[in-house]
mmCIF file of C-alpha atoms in Angstrom:
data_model
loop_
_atom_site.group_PDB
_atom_site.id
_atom_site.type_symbol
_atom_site.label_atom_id
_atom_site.label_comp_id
_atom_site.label_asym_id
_atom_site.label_seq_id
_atom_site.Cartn_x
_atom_site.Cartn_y
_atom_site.Cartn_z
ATOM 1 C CA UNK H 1 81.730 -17.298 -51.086
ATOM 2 C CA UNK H 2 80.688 -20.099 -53.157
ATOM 3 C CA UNK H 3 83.006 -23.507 -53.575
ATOM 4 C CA UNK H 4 82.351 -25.272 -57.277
ATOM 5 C CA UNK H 5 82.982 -28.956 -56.676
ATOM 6 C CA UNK H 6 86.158 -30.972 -57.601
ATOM 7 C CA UNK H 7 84.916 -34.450 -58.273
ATOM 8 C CA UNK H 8 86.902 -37.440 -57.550
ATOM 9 C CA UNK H 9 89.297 -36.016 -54.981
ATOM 10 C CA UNK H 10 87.302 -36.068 -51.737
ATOM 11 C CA UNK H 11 89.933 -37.204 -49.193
ATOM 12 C CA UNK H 12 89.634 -39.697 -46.234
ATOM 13 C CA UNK H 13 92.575 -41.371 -44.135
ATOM 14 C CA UNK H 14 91.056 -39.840 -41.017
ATOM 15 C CA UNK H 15 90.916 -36.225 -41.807
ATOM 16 C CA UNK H 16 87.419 -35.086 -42.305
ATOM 17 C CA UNK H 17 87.097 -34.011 -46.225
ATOM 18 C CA UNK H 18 85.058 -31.140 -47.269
ATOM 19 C CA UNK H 19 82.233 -31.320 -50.498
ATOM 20 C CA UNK H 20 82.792 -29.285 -52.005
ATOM 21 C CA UNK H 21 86.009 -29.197 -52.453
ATOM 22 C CA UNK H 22 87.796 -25.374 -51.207
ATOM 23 C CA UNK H 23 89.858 -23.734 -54.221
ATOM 24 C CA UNK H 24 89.180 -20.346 -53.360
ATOM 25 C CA UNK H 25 92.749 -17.810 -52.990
ATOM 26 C CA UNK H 26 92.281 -17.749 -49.277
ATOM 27 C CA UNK H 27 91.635 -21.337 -48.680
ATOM 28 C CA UNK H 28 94.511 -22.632 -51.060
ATOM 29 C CA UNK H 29 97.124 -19.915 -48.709
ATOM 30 C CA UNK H 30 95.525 -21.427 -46.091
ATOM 31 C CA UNK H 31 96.141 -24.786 -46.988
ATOM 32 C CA UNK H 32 99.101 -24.689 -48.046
ATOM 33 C CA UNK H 33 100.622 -23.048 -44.838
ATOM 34 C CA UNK H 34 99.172 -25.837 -42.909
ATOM 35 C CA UNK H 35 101.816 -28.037 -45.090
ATOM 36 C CA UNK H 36 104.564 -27.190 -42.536
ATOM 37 C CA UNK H 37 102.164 -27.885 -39.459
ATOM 38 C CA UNK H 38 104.139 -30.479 -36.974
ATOM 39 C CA UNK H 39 103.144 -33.805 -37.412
ATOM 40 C CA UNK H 40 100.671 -34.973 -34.562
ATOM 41 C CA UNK H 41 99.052 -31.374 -34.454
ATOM 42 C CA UNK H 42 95.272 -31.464 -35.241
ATOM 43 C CA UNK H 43 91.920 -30.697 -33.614
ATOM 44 C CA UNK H 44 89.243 -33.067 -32.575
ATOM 45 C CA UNK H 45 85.396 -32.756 -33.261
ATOM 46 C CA UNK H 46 83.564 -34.497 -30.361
ATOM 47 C CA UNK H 47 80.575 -36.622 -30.951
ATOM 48 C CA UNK H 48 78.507 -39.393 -29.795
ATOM 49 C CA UNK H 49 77.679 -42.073 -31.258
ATOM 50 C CA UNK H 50 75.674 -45.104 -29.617
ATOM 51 C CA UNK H 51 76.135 -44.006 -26.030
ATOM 52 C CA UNK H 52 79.760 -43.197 -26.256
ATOM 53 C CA UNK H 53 81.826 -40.311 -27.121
ATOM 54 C CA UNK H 54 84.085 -40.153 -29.893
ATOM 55 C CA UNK H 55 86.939 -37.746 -30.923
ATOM 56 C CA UNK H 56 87.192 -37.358 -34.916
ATOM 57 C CA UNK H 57 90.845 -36.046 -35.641
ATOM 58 C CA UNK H 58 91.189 -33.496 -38.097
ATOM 59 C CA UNK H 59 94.077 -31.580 -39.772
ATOM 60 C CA UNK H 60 91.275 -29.170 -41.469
ATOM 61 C CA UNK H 61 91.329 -26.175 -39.084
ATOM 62 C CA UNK H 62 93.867 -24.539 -37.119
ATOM 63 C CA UNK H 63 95.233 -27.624 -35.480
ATOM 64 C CA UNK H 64 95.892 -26.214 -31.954
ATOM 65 C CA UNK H 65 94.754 -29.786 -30.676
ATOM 66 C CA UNK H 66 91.570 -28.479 -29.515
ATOM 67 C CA UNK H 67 88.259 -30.482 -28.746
ATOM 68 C CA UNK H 68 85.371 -28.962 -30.473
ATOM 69 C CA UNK H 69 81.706 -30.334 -29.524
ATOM 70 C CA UNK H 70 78.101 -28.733 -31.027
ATOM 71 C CA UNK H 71 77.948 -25.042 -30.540
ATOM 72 C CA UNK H 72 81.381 -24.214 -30.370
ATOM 73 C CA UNK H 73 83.534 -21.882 -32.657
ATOM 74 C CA UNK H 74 86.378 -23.451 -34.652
ATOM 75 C CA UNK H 75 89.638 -21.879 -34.548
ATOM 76 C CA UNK H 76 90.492 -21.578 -38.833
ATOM 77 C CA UNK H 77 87.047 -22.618 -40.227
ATOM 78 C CA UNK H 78 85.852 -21.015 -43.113
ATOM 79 C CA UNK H 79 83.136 -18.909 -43.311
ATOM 80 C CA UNK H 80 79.614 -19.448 -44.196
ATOM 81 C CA UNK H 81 77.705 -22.588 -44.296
ATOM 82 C CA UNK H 82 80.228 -25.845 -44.875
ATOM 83 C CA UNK H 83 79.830 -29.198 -44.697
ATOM 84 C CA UNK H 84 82.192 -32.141 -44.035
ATOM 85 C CA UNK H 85 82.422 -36.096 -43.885
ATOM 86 C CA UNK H 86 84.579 -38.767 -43.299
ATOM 87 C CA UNK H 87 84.149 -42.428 -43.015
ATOM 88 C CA UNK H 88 84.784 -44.323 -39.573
ATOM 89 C CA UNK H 89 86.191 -47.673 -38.525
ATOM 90 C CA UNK H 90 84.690 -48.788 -35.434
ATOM 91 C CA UNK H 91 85.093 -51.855 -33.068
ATOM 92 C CA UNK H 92 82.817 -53.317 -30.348
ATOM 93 C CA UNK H 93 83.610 -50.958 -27.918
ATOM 94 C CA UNK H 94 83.252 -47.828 -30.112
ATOM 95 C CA UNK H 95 87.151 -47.535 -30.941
ATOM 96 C CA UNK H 96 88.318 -46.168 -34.434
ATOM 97 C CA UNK H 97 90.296 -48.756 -36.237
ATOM 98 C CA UNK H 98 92.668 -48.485 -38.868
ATOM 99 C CA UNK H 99 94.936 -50.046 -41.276
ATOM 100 C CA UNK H 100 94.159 -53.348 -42.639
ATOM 101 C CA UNK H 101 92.135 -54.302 -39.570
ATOM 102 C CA UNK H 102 89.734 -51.761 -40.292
ATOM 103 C CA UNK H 103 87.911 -53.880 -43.048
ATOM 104 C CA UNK H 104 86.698 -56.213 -40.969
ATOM 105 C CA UNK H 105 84.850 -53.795 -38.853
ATOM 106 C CA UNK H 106 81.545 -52.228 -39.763
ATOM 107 C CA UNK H 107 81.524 -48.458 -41.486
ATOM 108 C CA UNK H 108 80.105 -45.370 -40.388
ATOM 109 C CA UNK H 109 79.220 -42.111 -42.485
ATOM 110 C CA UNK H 110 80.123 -38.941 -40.239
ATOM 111 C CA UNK H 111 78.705 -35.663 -41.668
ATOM 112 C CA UNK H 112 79.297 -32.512 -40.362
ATOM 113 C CA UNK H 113 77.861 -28.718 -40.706
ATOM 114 C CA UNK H 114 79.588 -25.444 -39.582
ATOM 115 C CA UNK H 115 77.970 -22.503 -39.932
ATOM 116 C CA UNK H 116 79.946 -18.757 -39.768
ATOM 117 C CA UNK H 117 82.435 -20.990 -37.858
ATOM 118 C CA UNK H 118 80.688 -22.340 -35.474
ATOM 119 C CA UNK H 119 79.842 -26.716 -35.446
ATOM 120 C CA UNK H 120 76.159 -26.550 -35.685
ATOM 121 C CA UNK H 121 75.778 -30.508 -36.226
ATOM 122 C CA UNK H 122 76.558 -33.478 -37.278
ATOM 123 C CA UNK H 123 74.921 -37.206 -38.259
ATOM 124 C CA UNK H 124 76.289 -40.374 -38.340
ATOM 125 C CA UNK H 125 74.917 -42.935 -40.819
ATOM 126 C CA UNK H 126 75.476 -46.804 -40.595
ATOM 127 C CA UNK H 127 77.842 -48.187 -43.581
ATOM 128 C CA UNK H 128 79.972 -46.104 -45.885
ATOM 129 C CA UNK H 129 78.224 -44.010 -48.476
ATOM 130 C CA UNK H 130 79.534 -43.666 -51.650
ATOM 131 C CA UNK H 131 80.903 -40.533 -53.551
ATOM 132 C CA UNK H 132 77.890 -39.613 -55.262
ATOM 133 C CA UNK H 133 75.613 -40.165 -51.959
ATOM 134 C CA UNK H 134 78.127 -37.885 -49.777
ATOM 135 C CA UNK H 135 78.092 -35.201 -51.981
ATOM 136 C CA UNK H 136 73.892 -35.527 -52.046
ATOM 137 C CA UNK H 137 73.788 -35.859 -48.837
ATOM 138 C CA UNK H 138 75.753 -32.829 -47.502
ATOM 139 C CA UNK H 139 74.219 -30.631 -50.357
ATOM 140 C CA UNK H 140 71.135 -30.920 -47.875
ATOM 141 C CA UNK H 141 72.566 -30.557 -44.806
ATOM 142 C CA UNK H 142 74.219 -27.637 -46.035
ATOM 143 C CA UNK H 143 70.412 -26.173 -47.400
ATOM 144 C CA UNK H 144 68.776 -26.981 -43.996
ATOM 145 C CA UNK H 145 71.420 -24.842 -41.860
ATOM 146 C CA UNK H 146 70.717 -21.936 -44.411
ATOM 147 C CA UNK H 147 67.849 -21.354 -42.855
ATOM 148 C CA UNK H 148 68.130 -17.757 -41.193
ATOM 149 C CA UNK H 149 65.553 -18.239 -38.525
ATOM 150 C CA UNK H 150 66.394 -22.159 -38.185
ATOM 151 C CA UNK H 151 70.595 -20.627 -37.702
ATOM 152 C CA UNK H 152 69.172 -17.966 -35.159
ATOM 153 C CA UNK H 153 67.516 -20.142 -33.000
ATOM 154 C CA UNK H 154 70.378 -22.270 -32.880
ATOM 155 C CA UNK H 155 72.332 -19.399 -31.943
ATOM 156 C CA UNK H 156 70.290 -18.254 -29.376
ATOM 157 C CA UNK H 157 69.991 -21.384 -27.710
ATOM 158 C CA UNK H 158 73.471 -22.162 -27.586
ATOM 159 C CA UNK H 159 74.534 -18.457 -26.349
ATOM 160 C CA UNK H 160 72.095 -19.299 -23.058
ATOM 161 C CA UNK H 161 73.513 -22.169 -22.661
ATOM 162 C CA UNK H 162 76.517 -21.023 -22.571
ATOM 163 C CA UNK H 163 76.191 -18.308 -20.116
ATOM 164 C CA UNK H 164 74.756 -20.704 -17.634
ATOM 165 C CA UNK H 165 77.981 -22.790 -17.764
ATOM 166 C CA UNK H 166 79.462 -19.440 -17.262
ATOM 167 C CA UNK H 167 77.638 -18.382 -13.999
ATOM 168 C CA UNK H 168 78.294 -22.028 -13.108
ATOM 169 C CA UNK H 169 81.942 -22.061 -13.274
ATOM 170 C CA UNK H 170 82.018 -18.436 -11.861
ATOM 171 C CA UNK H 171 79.949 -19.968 -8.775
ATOM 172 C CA UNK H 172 82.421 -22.619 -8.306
ATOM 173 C CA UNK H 173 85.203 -20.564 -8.732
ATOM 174 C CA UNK H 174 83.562 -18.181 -6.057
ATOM 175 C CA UNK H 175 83.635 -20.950 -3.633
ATOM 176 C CA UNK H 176 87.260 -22.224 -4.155
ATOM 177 C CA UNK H 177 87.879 -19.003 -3.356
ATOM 178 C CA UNK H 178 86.284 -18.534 -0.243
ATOM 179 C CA UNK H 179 87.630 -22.110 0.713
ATOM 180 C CA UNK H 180 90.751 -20.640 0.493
ATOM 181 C CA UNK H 181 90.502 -17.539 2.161
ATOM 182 C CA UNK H 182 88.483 -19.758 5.160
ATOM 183 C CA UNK H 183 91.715 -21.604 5.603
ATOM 184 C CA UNK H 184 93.866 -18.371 5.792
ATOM 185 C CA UNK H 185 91.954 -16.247 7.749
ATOM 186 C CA UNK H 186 91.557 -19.587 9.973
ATOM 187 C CA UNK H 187 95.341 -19.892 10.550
ATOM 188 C CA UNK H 188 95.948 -16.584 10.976
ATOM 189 C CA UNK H 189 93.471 -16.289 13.670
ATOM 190 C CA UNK H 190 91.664 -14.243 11.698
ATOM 191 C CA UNK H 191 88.175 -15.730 11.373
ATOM 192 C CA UNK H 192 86.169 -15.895 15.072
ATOM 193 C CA UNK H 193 84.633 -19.464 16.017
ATOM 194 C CA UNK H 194 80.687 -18.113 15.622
ATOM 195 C CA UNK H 195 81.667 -16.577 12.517
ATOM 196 C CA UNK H 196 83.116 -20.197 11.106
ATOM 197 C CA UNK H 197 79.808 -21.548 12.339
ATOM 198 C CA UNK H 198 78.000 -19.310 10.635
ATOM 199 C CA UNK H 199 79.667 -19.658 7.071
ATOM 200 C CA UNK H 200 79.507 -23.813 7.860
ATOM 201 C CA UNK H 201 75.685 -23.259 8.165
ATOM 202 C CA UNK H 202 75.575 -21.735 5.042
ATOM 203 C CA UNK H 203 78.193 -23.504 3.330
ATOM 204 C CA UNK H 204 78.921 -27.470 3.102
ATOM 205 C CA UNK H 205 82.321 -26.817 2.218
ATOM 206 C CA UNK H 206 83.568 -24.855 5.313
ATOM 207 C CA UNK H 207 81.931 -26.983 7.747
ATOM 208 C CA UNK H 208 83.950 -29.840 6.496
ATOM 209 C CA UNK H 209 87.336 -27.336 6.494
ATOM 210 C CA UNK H 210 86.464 -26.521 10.107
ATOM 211 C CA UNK H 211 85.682 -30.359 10.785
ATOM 212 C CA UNK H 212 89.686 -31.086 9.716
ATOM 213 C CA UNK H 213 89.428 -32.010 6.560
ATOM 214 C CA UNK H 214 92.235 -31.858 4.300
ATOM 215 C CA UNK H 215 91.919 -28.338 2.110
ATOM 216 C CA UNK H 216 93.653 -29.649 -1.066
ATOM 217 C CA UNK H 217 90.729 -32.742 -0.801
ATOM 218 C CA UNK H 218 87.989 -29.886 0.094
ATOM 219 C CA UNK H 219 88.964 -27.358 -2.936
ATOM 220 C CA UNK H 220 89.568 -30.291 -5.048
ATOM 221 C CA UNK H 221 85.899 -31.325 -4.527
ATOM 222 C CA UNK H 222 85.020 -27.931 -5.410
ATOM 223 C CA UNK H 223 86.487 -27.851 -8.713
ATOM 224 C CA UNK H 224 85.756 -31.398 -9.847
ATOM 225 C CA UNK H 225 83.920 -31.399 -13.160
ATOM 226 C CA UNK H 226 80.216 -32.250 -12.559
ATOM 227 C CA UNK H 227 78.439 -35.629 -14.399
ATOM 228 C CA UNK H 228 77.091 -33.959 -16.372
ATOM 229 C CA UNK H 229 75.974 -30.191 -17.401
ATOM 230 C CA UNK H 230 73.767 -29.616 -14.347
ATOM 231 C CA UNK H 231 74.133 -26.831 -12.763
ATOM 232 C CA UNK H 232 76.494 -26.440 -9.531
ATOM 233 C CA UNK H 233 75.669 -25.921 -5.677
ATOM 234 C CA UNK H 234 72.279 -28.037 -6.353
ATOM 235 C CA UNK H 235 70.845 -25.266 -8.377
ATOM 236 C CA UNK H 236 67.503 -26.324 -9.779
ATOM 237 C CA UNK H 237 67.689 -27.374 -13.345
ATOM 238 C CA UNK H 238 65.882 -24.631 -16.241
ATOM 239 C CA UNK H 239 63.075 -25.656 -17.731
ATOM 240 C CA UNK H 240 63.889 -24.513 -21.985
ATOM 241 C CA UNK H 241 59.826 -24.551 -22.282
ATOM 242 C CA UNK H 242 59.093 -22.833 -19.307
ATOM 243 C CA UNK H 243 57.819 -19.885 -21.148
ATOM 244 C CA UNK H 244 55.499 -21.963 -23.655
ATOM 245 C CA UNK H 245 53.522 -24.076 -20.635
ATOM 246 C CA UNK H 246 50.225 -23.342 -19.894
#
C-alpha cells in the first residue's frame, strides 16, 4: 500500500526513520502499541562497514532484540518495498558515538531496503545527507528493489544459501550426536574396540574421544561456530557460477 510523505518529521536519535513517513491504519495501531514496549527492547540490523561489523539499534519492528543481517525476515516489518535511514556517529575503531561527543566524529548515511519483509540491502554513505538528499536517495533504492526479476534472484540466492547453512548445522549436529552416543555406548561397554577403531578412522572426533580426551572439550569443538560461512567437516566450498563456466 502506498505511504504519501510527511515532510519535516523524519526521526533520528538512533532509531532508523522511514521516508516516507507510515500513516496508514495498520501502521499507526502498530505504532502506537509499540508505545508501551519496555525500555531497552529493540532489534539490531547487522552491517559492515570498513571491515567491521556494526549493530544499528532500532525500535521500528517487533523489538524482540533480534540481530537481523541481509536476507533475513524481520519480525513486524511492513510489507512491500520500504526503505529506511539513519545517520551514524562513528569513532576510530568503528564505535557509534553519541551525545555531545558525537560532533566531533565524522558522519555516516545508513540506508536500508526491505522488501515483503525481508532486509534485501543496505549502503552506507560518508557524511550526513540532508533531508531533501535522503528522501532522493531512498526514492531510488526503493525503485531498484522493485524490480521483479532483480527481487527473485535475490530470493533465490538467498533461499540456497540458506539451506546450505541448514545441511551444515544439521551435519554438525549429526556429529555431536554421535560424539555423544560414542561416549555412552563406550562406558557402558557397549561399543567393541575394532568397532571404535573403525568410527576413529572415519571420524576425527572419536579418535580423539577414544585417545582420552575430555568429551565436553570434544563436543564443544564440534559445535563451535566456524570463521566464517564455509561449510563444515572440510566440505568443498560451491562454486555460485559453476553452471555458467565453460
Amino acid at each position: 500500500m502506498p505511504h504519501g510523505p510527511v515532510k519535516g518529521s523524519i526521526g533520528r536519535c538512533g532509531t532508523i526513520a522511514q521516508w516516507p513517513i507510515p500513516h496508514t491504519a495498520g501502521e499507526r495501531l502498530r505504532n502506537e502499541r509499540k508505545g508501551g514496549i519496555e525500555v531497552g527492547m529493540f532489534d539490531s540490523l547487522v552491517v559492515e562497514h570498513n571491515g567491521r561489523t556494526l549493530d544499528v539499534q532500532t525500535k521500528r519492528f517487533d523489538c524482540l532484540l533480534y540481530n537481523y543481517g541481509v536476507g533475513d525476515w524481520i519480525c513486524g516489518a511492513p510489507p512491500g518495498v520500504v526503505a529506511y535511514f539513519d545517520i551514524l556517529r562513528l569513532d576510530a575503531d568503528g564505535r557509534r558515538v553519541y551525545g555531545p561527543q558525537a560532533a566531533s566524529v565524522p558522519a555516516y548515511t545508513l540506508l536500508v531496503v526491505l522488501a515483503h519483509g525481508v532486509f534485501v540491502d543496505y549502503q552506507i554513505r560518508d557524511g550526513e545527507m540532508d533531508l531533501e538528499a535522503i528522501a532522493q536517495a531512498l526514492m531510488q533504492r526503493r525503485e531498484a528493489w522493485q524490480d521483479s526479476a532483480r527481487l527473485l534472484g535475490f530470493f533465490v540466492e538467498q533461499l540456497r544459501l540458506k539451506q546450505q547453512r541448514l545441511l551444515n548445522y544439521n551435519r554438525v549436529l549429526g556429529t555431536a550426536q554421535m560424539a555423544i552416543k560414542h561416549v555412552q555406548d563406550s562406558r557402558a561397554g557397549r561399543r567393541p574396540e575394532r568397532e571404535r577403531r573403525f568410527f576413529g578412522s572415519l571420524h576425527p572426533e572419536i579418535k580423539r574421544l577414544d585417545d582420552g580426551e575430555d568429551p565436553l572439550a570434544v563436543i564443544a569443538s564440534i559445535l563451535a561456530p566456524p570463521e566464517s560461512d564455509r561449510p563444515f567437516l572440510n566440505d568443498p566450498p560451491q562454486d555460485p557460477l559453476a553452471d555458467y563456466r565453460l
